[in-house]
Short mmCIF file of C-alpha atoms in Angstrom, two decimals:
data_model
loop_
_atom_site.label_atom_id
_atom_site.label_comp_id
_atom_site.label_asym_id
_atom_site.label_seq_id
_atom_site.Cartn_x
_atom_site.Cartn_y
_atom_site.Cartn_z
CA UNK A 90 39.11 -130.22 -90.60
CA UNK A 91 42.93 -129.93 -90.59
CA UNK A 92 44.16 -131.05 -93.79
CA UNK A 93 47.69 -131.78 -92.36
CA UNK A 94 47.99 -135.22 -91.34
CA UNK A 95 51.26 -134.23 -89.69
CA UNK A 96 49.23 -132.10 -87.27
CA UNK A 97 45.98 -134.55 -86.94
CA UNK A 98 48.25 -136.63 -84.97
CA UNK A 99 49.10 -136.56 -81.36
CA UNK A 100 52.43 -138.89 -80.16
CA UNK A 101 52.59 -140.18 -76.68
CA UNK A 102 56.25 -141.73 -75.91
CA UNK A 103 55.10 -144.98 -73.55
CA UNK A 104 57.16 -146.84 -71.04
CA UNK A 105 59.16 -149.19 -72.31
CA UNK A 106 60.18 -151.83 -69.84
CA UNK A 107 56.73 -153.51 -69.14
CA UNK A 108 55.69 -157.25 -68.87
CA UNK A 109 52.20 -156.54 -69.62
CA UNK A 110 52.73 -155.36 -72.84
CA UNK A 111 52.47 -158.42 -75.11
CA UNK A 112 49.18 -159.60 -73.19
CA UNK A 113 47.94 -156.09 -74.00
CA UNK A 114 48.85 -156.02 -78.16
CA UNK A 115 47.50 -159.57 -77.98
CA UNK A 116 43.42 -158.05 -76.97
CA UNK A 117 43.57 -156.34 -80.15
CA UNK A 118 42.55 -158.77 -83.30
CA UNK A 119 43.26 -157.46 -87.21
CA UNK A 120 46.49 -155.41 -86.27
CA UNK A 121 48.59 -153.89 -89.43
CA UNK A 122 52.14 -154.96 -88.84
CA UNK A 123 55.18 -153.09 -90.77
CA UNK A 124 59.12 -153.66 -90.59
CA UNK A 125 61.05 -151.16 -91.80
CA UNK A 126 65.13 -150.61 -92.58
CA UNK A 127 67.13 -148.43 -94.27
CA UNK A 128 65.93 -149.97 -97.73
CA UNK A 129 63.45 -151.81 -97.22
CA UNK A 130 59.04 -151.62 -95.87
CA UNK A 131 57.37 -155.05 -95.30
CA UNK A 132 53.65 -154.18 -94.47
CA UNK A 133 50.82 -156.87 -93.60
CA UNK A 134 47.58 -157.53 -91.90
CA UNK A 135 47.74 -159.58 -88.76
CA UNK A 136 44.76 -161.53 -87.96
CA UNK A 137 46.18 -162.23 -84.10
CA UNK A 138 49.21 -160.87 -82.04
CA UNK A 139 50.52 -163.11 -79.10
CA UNK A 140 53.02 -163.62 -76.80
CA UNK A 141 56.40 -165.23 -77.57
CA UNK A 142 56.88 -168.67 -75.90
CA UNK A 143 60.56 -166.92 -75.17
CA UNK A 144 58.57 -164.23 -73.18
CA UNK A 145 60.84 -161.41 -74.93
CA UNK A 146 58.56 -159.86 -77.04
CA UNK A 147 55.09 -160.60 -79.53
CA UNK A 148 54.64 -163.11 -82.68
CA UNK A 149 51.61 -163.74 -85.09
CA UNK A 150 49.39 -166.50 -84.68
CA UNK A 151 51.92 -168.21 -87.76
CA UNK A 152 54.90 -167.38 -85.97
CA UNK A 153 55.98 -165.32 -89.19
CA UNK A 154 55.93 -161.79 -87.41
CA UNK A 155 58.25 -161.52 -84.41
CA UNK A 156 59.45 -158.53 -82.65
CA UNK A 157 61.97 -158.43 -79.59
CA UNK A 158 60.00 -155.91 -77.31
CA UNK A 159 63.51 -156.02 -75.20
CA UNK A 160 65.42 -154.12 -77.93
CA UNK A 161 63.29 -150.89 -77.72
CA UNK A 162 64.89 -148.20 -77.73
CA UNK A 163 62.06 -146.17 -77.48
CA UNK A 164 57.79 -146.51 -78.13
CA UNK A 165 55.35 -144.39 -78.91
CA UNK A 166 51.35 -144.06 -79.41
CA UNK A 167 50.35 -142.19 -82.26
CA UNK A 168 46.44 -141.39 -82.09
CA UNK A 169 43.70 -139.34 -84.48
CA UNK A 170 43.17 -135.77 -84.01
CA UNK A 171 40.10 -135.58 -86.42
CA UNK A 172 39.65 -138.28 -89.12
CA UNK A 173 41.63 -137.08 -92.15
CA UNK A 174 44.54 -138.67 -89.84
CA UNK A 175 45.72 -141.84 -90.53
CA UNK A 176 44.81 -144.87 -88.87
CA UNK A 177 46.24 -144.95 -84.97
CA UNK A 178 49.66 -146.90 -84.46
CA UNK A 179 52.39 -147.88 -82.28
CA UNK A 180 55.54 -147.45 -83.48
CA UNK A 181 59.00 -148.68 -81.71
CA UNK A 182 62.04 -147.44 -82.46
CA UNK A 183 65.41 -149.35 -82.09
CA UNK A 184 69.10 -148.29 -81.81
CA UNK A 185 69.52 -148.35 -85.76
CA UNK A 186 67.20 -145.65 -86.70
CA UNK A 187 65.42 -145.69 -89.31
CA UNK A 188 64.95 -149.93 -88.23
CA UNK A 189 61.18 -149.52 -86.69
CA UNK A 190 58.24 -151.61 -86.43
CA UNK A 191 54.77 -150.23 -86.23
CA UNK A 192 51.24 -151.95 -85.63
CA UNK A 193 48.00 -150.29 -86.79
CA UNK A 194 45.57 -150.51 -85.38
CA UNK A 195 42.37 -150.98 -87.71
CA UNK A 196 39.72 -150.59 -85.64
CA UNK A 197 35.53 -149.71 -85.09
CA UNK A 198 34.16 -146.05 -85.18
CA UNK A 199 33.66 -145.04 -81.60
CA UNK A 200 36.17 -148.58 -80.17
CA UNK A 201 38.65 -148.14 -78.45
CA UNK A 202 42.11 -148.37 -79.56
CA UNK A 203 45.81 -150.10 -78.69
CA UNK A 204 47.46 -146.66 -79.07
CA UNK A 205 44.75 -144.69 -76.59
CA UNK A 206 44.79 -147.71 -74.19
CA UNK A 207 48.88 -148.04 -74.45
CA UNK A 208 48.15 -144.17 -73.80
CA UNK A 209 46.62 -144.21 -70.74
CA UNK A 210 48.34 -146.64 -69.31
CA UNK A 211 52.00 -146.28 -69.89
CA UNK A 212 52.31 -142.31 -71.14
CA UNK A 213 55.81 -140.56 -69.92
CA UNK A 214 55.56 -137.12 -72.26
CA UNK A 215 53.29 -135.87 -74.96
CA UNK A 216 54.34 -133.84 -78.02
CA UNK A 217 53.72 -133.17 -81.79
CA UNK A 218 54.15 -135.99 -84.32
CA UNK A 219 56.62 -133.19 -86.54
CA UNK A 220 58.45 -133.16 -82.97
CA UNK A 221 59.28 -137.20 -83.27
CA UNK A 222 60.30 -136.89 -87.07
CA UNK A 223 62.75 -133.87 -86.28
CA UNK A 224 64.14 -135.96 -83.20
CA UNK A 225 64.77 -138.74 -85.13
CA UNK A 226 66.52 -137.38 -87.70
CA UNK A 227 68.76 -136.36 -84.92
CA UNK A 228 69.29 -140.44 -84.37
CA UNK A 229 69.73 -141.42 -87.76
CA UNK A 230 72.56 -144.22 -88.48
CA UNK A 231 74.70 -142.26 -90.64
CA UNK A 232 75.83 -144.92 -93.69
CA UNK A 233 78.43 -143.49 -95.65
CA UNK A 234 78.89 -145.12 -99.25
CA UNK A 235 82.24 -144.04 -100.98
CA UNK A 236 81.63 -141.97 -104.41
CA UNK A 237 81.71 -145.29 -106.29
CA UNK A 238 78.88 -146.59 -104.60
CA UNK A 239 77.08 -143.56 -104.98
CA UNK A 240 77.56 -143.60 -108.58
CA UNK A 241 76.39 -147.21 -108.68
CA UNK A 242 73.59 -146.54 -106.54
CA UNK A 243 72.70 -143.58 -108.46
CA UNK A 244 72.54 -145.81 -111.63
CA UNK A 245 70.02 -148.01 -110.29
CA UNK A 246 67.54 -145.24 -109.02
CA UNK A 247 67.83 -143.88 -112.33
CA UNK A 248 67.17 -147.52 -114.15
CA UNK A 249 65.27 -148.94 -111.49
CA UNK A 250 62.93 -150.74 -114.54
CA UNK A 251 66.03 -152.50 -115.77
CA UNK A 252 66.89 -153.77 -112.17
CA UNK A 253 66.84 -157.48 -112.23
CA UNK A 254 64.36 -157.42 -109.08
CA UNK A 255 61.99 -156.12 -110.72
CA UNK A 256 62.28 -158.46 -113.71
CA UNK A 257 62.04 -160.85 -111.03
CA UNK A 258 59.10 -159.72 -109.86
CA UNK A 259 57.74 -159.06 -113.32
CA UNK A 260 57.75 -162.06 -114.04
CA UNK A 261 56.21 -163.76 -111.17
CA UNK A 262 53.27 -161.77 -111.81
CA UNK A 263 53.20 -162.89 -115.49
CA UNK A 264 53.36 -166.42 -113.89
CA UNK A 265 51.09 -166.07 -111.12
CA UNK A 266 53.94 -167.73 -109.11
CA UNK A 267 53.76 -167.42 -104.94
CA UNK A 268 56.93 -165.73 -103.26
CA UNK A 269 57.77 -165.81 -99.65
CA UNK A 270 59.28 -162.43 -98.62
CA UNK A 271 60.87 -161.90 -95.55
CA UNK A 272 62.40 -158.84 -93.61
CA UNK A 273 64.99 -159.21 -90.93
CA UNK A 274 66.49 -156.91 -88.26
CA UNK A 275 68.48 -157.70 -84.71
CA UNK A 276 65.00 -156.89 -83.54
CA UNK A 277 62.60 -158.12 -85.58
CA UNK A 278 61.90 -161.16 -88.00
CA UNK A 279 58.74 -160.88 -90.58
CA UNK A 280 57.88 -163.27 -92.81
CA UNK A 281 55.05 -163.20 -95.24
CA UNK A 282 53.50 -165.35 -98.43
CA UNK A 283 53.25 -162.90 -101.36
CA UNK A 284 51.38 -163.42 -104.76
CA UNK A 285 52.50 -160.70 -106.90
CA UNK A 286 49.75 -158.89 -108.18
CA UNK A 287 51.11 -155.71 -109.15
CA UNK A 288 54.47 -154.07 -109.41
CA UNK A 289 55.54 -150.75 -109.37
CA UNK A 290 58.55 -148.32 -109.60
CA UNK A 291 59.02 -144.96 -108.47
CA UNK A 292 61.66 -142.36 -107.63
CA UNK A 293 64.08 -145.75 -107.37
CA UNK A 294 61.49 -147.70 -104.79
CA UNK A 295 59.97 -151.29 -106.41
CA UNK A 296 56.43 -152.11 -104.54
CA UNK A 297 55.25 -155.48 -104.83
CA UNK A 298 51.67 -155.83 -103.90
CA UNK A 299 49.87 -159.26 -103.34
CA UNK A 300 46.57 -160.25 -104.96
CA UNK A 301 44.65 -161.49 -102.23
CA UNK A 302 45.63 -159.71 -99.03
CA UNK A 303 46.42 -156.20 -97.99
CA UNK A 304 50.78 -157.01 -98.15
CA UNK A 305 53.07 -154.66 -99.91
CA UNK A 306 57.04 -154.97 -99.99
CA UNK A 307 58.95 -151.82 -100.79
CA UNK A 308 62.83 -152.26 -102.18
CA UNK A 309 64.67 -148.64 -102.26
CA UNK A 310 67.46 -149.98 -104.59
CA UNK A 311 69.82 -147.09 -104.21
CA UNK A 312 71.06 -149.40 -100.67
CA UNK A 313 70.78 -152.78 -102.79
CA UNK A 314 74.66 -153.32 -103.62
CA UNK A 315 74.26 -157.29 -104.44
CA UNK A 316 72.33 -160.17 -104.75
CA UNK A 317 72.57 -163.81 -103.63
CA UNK A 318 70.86 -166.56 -105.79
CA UNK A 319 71.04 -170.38 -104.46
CA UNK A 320 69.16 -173.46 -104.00
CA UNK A 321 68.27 -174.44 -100.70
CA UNK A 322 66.60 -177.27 -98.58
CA UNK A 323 64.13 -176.74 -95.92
CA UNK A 324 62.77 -179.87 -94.26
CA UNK A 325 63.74 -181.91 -97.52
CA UNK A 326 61.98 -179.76 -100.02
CA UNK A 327 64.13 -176.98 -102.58
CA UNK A 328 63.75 -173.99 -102.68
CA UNK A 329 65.15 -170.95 -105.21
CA UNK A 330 66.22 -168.08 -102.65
CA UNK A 331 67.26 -164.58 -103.54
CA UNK A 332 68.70 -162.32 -100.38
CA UNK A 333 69.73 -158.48 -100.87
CA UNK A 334 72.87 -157.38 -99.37
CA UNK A 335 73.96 -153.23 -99.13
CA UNK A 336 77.00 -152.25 -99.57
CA UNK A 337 78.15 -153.44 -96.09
CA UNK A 338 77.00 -156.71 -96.87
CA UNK A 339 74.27 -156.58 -94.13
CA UNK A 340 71.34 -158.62 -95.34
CA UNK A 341 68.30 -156.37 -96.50
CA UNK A 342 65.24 -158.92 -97.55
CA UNK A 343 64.96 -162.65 -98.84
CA UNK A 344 62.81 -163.55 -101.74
CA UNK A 345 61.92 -167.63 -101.81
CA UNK A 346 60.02 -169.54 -104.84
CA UNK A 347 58.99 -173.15 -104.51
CA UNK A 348 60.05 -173.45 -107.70
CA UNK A 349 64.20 -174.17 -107.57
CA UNK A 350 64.64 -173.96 -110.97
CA UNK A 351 63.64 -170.24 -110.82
CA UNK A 352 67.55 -169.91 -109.64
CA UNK A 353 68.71 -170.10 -113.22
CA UNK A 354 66.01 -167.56 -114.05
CA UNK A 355 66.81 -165.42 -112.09
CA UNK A 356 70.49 -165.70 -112.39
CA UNK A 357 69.57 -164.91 -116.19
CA UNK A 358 67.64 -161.78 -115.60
CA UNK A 359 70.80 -160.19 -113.80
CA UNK A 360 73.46 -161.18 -116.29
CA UNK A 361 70.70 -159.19 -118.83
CA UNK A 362 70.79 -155.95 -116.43
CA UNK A 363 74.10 -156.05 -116.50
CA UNK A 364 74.25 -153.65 -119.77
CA UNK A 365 72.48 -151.02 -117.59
CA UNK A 366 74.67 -150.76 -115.20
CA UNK A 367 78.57 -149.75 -114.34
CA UNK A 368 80.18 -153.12 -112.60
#
């Protein structure tokens, strides 16, 4: 048994201009969806993938998970070698590497899978899964931060704990308070209901992880520059929401409470950080 999960995998890149694929994704029940950026990983089971009404791309039965299957840049199958792999995925890429969505597929001993079926049908090339990594690093979105922003971003890796999202977080878990997180791309849109369970920080990254289902949200602070805190309205009813900008003020994640007066708490646990970090 290979112990290198690098080399238990096999990548096939797929086709990427295909009708068929939504109806395809949409045969497969209990998919594991994940939207990923630059600085942040929003990962959740999917009990059913369908078409978008716009045609464009796939959605959740909730309409919370939405992906653009137009904006690929490129696709790929990912499948087990022996089975100290990981689960089998797709994963699509999109012009602002490292912005990527995968599904996993979670699936019977001896089933078939979405990646071997994708596979077979639409395979242009085969290669090594250390072969993709290397060649994306070749495509990574260089974002240059001036040596202020490094310093700043430095001094929240190194006091992550102190950050005010995870005091945020901290506390909703104390509270046993539902969050709504949501993580948006140009190419993508996920939305999920989180109950803190669990909170963790390490090597700068905070992990929520909910109580009841298997949904994790990852924050790598060193690209969190700023936060918004405001009250809104959605179809009459206030909400508290919290978005995370970087440094070029392109919107990371949003964090909503049903509770609006959690604005003012929030707003509190920031002016408290404050004395951790250089303004």
């Amino acid at each position: 048994m290979n112990s290198d999960p690098i080399a238990s995998l096999s990548v096939d890149q797929l086709e990427t201009r295909t009708s068929s694929w939504p109806e395809i994704i949409s045969t497969f029940p209990n998919l594991v969806a994940e939207i990923e950026n630059h600085a942040v990983r929003l990962v959740r089971m999917l009990p059913k993938v369908e078409r978008s009404p716009l045609g464009t791309g796939v959605l959740d039965s909730d309409g919370c998970f939405q992906v653009d299957l137009d904006a690929i840049s490129s696709a790929y199958a990912i499948a087990k070698n022996d089975s100290s792999a990981p689960d089998p995925r797709l994963e699509f890429d999109f012009p602002d590497y490292p912005g990527l969505v995968r599904l996993w597929d979670i699936f019977d001993p001896g089933a078939e899978t979405l990646p071997s079926v994708m596979a077979s049908l639409f395979s242009t090339d085969r290669f090594t899964l250390r072969k993709l990594q290397e060649d994306r690093e070749t495509q990574r979105l260089d974002r240059p931060i001036c040596p202020c922003c490094q310093r700043k971003a430095a001094e929240r890796v190194r006091y992550a704990s102190m950050h005010p999202l995870f005091d945020i977080f901290m506390s909703a878990t104390r509270k046993s308070e539902p969050l709504r997180v949501r993580a948006a791309a140009p190419y993508a849109d996920f939305s999920v209901p989180i109950l803190p369970f669990n909170v963790e920080v390490d090597q700068g990254i905070i992990t929520v992880i909910d109580e009841d289902c298997p949904t994790a949200f990852h924050v790598a602070i060193r690209w969190l520059h700023a936060m918004g805190i405001k009250q809104v309205k959605l179809d009459g009813t206030s909400y508290a929401q919290l978005v995370g900008y970087d440094s070029f003020g392109g919107e990371l994640f949003h964090v909503a409470s049903p509770n609006p007066e959690d604005c003012e708490e929030w707003k509190d646990s920031c002016e408290w950080s404050k004395q951790f970090f250089t303004r």
